[in-house]
Short mmCIF file of N, CA and C in Angstrom, two decimals:
data_model
loop_
_atom_site.label_atom_id
_atom_site.label_comp_id
_atom_site.label_asym_id
_atom_site.label_seq_id
_atom_site.Cartn_x
_atom_site.Cartn_y
_atom_site.Cartn_z
N MET A 1 38.18 -77.18 -56.99
CA MET A 1 37.56 -78.45 -57.26
C MET A 1 37.70 -78.79 -58.74
N SER A 2 37.24 -77.90 -59.58
CA SER A 2 37.24 -78.17 -61.01
C SER A 2 38.65 -78.17 -61.59
N VAL A 3 39.55 -77.49 -60.94
CA VAL A 3 40.94 -77.50 -61.40
C VAL A 3 41.52 -78.88 -61.18
N LEU A 4 41.17 -79.52 -60.05
CA LEU A 4 41.68 -80.85 -59.75
C LEU A 4 41.23 -81.87 -60.78
N ASP A 5 39.97 -81.85 -61.16
CA ASP A 5 39.50 -82.87 -62.10
C ASP A 5 39.64 -82.45 -63.56
N GLY A 6 40.21 -81.27 -63.81
CA GLY A 6 40.51 -80.87 -65.18
C GLY A 6 39.40 -80.21 -65.95
N THR A 7 38.27 -79.93 -65.31
CA THR A 7 37.19 -79.28 -66.05
C THR A 7 37.37 -77.78 -66.15
N LEU A 8 38.25 -77.22 -65.34
CA LEU A 8 38.60 -75.80 -65.46
C LEU A 8 40.11 -75.67 -65.64
N ASP A 9 40.52 -74.66 -66.34
CA ASP A 9 41.93 -74.41 -66.62
C ASP A 9 42.50 -73.49 -65.54
N GLY A 10 43.42 -74.02 -64.75
CA GLY A 10 44.02 -73.24 -63.68
C GLY A 10 44.73 -72.00 -64.19
N ASP A 11 45.39 -72.10 -65.35
CA ASP A 11 46.07 -70.93 -65.92
C ASP A 11 45.07 -69.82 -66.24
N ALA A 12 43.96 -70.19 -66.84
CA ALA A 12 42.96 -69.19 -67.20
C ALA A 12 42.38 -68.53 -65.95
N LEU A 13 42.13 -69.33 -64.91
CA LEU A 13 41.61 -68.77 -63.67
C LEU A 13 42.61 -67.83 -63.02
N PHE A 14 43.89 -68.18 -63.08
CA PHE A 14 44.93 -67.34 -62.50
C PHE A 14 45.04 -66.02 -63.25
N PHE A 15 45.13 -66.10 -64.57
CA PHE A 15 45.34 -64.88 -65.35
C PHE A 15 44.10 -63.99 -65.41
N SER A 16 42.93 -64.56 -65.17
CA SER A 16 41.72 -63.73 -65.08
C SER A 16 41.48 -63.24 -63.65
N ARG A 17 42.42 -63.57 -62.76
CA ARG A 17 42.41 -63.15 -61.35
C ARG A 17 41.24 -63.72 -60.55
N ILE A 18 40.72 -64.86 -60.99
CA ILE A 18 39.69 -65.54 -60.22
C ILE A 18 40.33 -66.26 -59.03
N ILE A 19 41.53 -66.80 -59.25
CA ILE A 19 42.29 -67.37 -58.15
C ILE A 19 43.61 -66.61 -58.04
N SER A 20 44.18 -66.62 -56.86
CA SER A 20 45.47 -65.97 -56.67
C SER A 20 46.38 -66.88 -55.88
N ILE A 21 47.66 -66.69 -56.07
CA ILE A 21 48.68 -67.48 -55.38
C ILE A 21 49.65 -66.50 -54.76
N SER A 22 50.00 -66.73 -53.51
CA SER A 22 50.99 -65.88 -52.87
C SER A 22 52.05 -66.76 -52.23
N GLY A 23 53.12 -66.14 -51.84
CA GLY A 23 54.21 -66.90 -51.23
C GLY A 23 55.15 -67.44 -52.29
N ARG A 24 55.58 -68.67 -52.11
CA ARG A 24 56.53 -69.29 -53.04
C ARG A 24 55.78 -69.79 -54.28
N THR A 25 55.49 -68.89 -55.18
CA THR A 25 54.69 -69.24 -56.35
C THR A 25 55.40 -70.24 -57.25
N GLU A 26 56.72 -70.23 -57.26
CA GLU A 26 57.43 -71.18 -58.12
C GLU A 26 57.18 -72.62 -57.67
N ALA A 27 57.02 -72.84 -56.37
CA ALA A 27 56.73 -74.18 -55.86
C ALA A 27 55.33 -74.62 -56.27
N VAL A 28 54.36 -73.72 -56.15
CA VAL A 28 52.98 -74.04 -56.54
C VAL A 28 52.90 -74.32 -58.04
N LEU A 29 53.58 -73.51 -58.82
CA LEU A 29 53.58 -73.69 -60.27
C LEU A 29 54.23 -75.01 -60.66
N ALA A 30 55.33 -75.35 -60.04
CA ALA A 30 56.01 -76.63 -60.33
C ALA A 30 55.11 -77.81 -59.98
N LEU A 31 54.42 -77.74 -58.84
CA LEU A 31 53.51 -78.82 -58.44
C LEU A 31 52.36 -78.94 -59.43
N ARG A 32 51.75 -77.82 -59.80
CA ARG A 32 50.63 -77.86 -60.75
C ARG A 32 51.07 -78.43 -62.08
N ASN A 33 52.22 -78.00 -62.57
CA ASN A 33 52.71 -78.51 -63.86
C ASN A 33 53.00 -80.00 -63.80
N THR A 34 53.55 -80.46 -62.69
CA THR A 34 53.85 -81.89 -62.54
C THR A 34 52.58 -82.72 -62.54
N ILE A 35 51.60 -82.29 -61.77
CA ILE A 35 50.33 -83.03 -61.71
C ILE A 35 49.64 -83.02 -63.07
N GLU A 36 49.63 -81.88 -63.74
CA GLU A 36 48.99 -81.78 -65.05
C GLU A 36 49.70 -82.65 -66.09
N ASP A 37 51.02 -82.58 -66.13
CA ASP A 37 51.79 -83.36 -67.11
C ASP A 37 51.64 -84.86 -66.89
N ALA A 38 51.54 -85.27 -65.64
CA ALA A 38 51.43 -86.70 -65.33
C ALA A 38 50.00 -87.22 -65.49
N GLU A 39 49.04 -86.32 -65.69
CA GLU A 39 47.63 -86.68 -65.81
C GLU A 39 47.19 -87.58 -64.65
N LEU A 40 47.51 -87.12 -63.43
CA LEU A 40 47.20 -87.88 -62.23
C LEU A 40 45.72 -87.83 -61.89
N ARG A 41 45.23 -88.92 -61.34
CA ARG A 41 43.87 -89.03 -60.84
C ARG A 41 43.93 -88.94 -59.32
N PRO A 42 42.82 -88.70 -58.64
CA PRO A 42 42.85 -88.64 -57.18
C PRO A 42 43.49 -89.88 -56.54
N ALA A 43 43.20 -91.06 -57.06
CA ALA A 43 43.77 -92.29 -56.49
C ALA A 43 45.29 -92.30 -56.61
N ASP A 44 45.81 -91.73 -57.67
CA ASP A 44 47.26 -91.66 -57.83
C ASP A 44 47.87 -90.81 -56.72
N LEU A 45 47.23 -89.69 -56.42
CA LEU A 45 47.72 -88.80 -55.37
C LEU A 45 47.64 -89.44 -54.00
N LEU A 46 46.70 -90.37 -53.83
CA LEU A 46 46.53 -91.07 -52.56
C LEU A 46 47.32 -92.38 -52.49
N GLY A 47 47.94 -92.78 -53.60
CA GLY A 47 48.72 -94.02 -53.63
C GLY A 47 47.87 -95.28 -53.66
N LEU A 48 46.67 -95.19 -54.21
CA LEU A 48 45.76 -96.33 -54.25
C LEU A 48 45.86 -97.07 -55.57
N ARG A 49 45.55 -98.36 -55.56
CA ARG A 49 45.58 -99.19 -56.77
C ARG A 49 44.33 -100.07 -56.83
N GLY A 50 44.07 -100.62 -58.01
CA GLY A 50 43.00 -101.61 -58.19
C GLY A 50 41.61 -101.07 -57.94
N ALA A 51 40.79 -101.95 -57.35
CA ALA A 51 39.38 -101.62 -57.12
C ALA A 51 39.23 -100.43 -56.18
N LEU A 52 40.10 -100.34 -55.18
CA LEU A 52 40.04 -99.22 -54.25
C LEU A 52 40.34 -97.90 -54.97
N ALA A 53 41.26 -97.93 -55.91
CA ALA A 53 41.59 -96.73 -56.71
C ALA A 53 40.38 -96.30 -57.54
N ARG A 54 39.74 -97.25 -58.19
CA ARG A 54 38.57 -96.92 -59.01
C ARG A 54 37.45 -96.35 -58.14
N LEU A 55 37.26 -96.93 -56.96
CA LEU A 55 36.24 -96.46 -56.04
C LEU A 55 36.55 -95.04 -55.57
N ALA A 56 37.81 -94.78 -55.23
CA ALA A 56 38.21 -93.44 -54.78
C ALA A 56 38.03 -92.42 -55.90
N ASP A 57 38.47 -92.76 -57.11
CA ASP A 57 38.33 -91.83 -58.24
C ASP A 57 36.86 -91.51 -58.49
N THR A 58 36.03 -92.55 -58.51
CA THR A 58 34.60 -92.34 -58.76
C THR A 58 33.98 -91.49 -57.67
N GLY A 59 34.29 -91.80 -56.42
CA GLY A 59 33.71 -91.05 -55.31
C GLY A 59 34.18 -89.61 -55.25
N ILE A 60 35.49 -89.41 -55.37
CA ILE A 60 36.03 -88.05 -55.27
C ILE A 60 35.60 -87.20 -56.44
N LEU A 61 35.73 -87.73 -57.66
CA LEU A 61 35.33 -86.94 -58.83
C LEU A 61 33.83 -86.72 -58.86
N GLY A 62 33.06 -87.71 -58.40
CA GLY A 62 31.61 -87.54 -58.32
C GLY A 62 31.24 -86.46 -57.32
N ALA A 63 31.90 -86.46 -56.15
CA ALA A 63 31.64 -85.43 -55.14
C ALA A 63 32.02 -84.05 -55.65
N LEU A 64 33.13 -83.95 -56.37
CA LEU A 64 33.53 -82.67 -56.95
C LEU A 64 32.49 -82.17 -57.94
N SER A 65 31.94 -83.09 -58.73
CA SER A 65 30.93 -82.72 -59.70
C SER A 65 29.67 -82.20 -59.01
N VAL A 66 29.25 -82.87 -57.95
CA VAL A 66 28.06 -82.44 -57.20
C VAL A 66 28.31 -81.07 -56.57
N MET A 67 29.48 -80.87 -55.98
CA MET A 67 29.79 -79.57 -55.36
C MET A 67 29.83 -78.46 -56.41
N ARG A 68 30.36 -78.78 -57.60
CA ARG A 68 30.40 -77.78 -58.68
C ARG A 68 28.99 -77.40 -59.11
N GLN A 69 28.11 -78.39 -59.24
CA GLN A 69 26.73 -78.11 -59.62
C GLN A 69 26.03 -77.26 -58.56
N MET A 70 26.27 -77.57 -57.30
CA MET A 70 25.67 -76.80 -56.21
C MET A 70 26.19 -75.36 -56.23
N ALA A 71 27.48 -75.19 -56.45
CA ALA A 71 28.07 -73.85 -56.50
C ALA A 71 27.52 -73.07 -57.68
N ASP A 72 27.36 -73.74 -58.83
CA ASP A 72 26.81 -73.08 -60.01
C ASP A 72 25.37 -72.60 -59.74
N ARG A 73 24.56 -73.47 -59.13
CA ARG A 73 23.18 -73.10 -58.82
C ARG A 73 23.15 -71.94 -57.83
N ASN A 74 24.03 -71.99 -56.84
CA ASN A 74 24.08 -70.93 -55.83
C ASN A 74 24.52 -69.60 -56.45
N SER A 75 25.49 -69.64 -57.34
CA SER A 75 25.95 -68.38 -57.96
C SER A 75 24.89 -67.81 -58.90
N ARG A 76 24.10 -68.65 -59.54
CA ARG A 76 23.02 -68.15 -60.39
C ARG A 76 21.93 -67.51 -59.56
N ARG A 77 21.66 -68.05 -58.38
CA ARG A 77 20.65 -67.47 -57.50
C ARG A 77 21.08 -66.13 -56.96
N LYS A 78 22.37 -65.97 -56.68
CA LYS A 78 22.89 -64.75 -56.10
C LYS A 78 23.21 -63.68 -57.15
N ALA A 79 23.27 -64.04 -58.42
CA ALA A 79 23.62 -63.09 -59.47
C ALA A 79 22.54 -62.03 -59.59
N PRO A 80 22.94 -60.76 -59.62
CA PRO A 80 21.94 -59.69 -59.77
C PRO A 80 21.31 -59.75 -61.17
N GLU A 81 20.03 -59.50 -61.18
CA GLU A 81 19.34 -59.52 -62.48
C GLU A 81 19.54 -58.19 -63.18
N ALA A 82 19.71 -58.26 -64.49
CA ALA A 82 19.94 -57.04 -65.29
C ALA A 82 18.64 -56.42 -65.74
#
């Protein structure tokens, strides 16, 4: 989620082994680099323009933000206390 909207660095997650990629990794890497270099928004990936594009970006990025907050709260609750 956060990799899509740019709040997390996919490279850092990969090299810290938080995420993993298997199979044709060169294809995944090429796609990630293309999306990152083009600074694409969700509406761009969906082929939307104008008001509908703004609505999609707001809705999708807003939903990602809410899911990230929920995941953060959930991981804090599950974290063992020291």
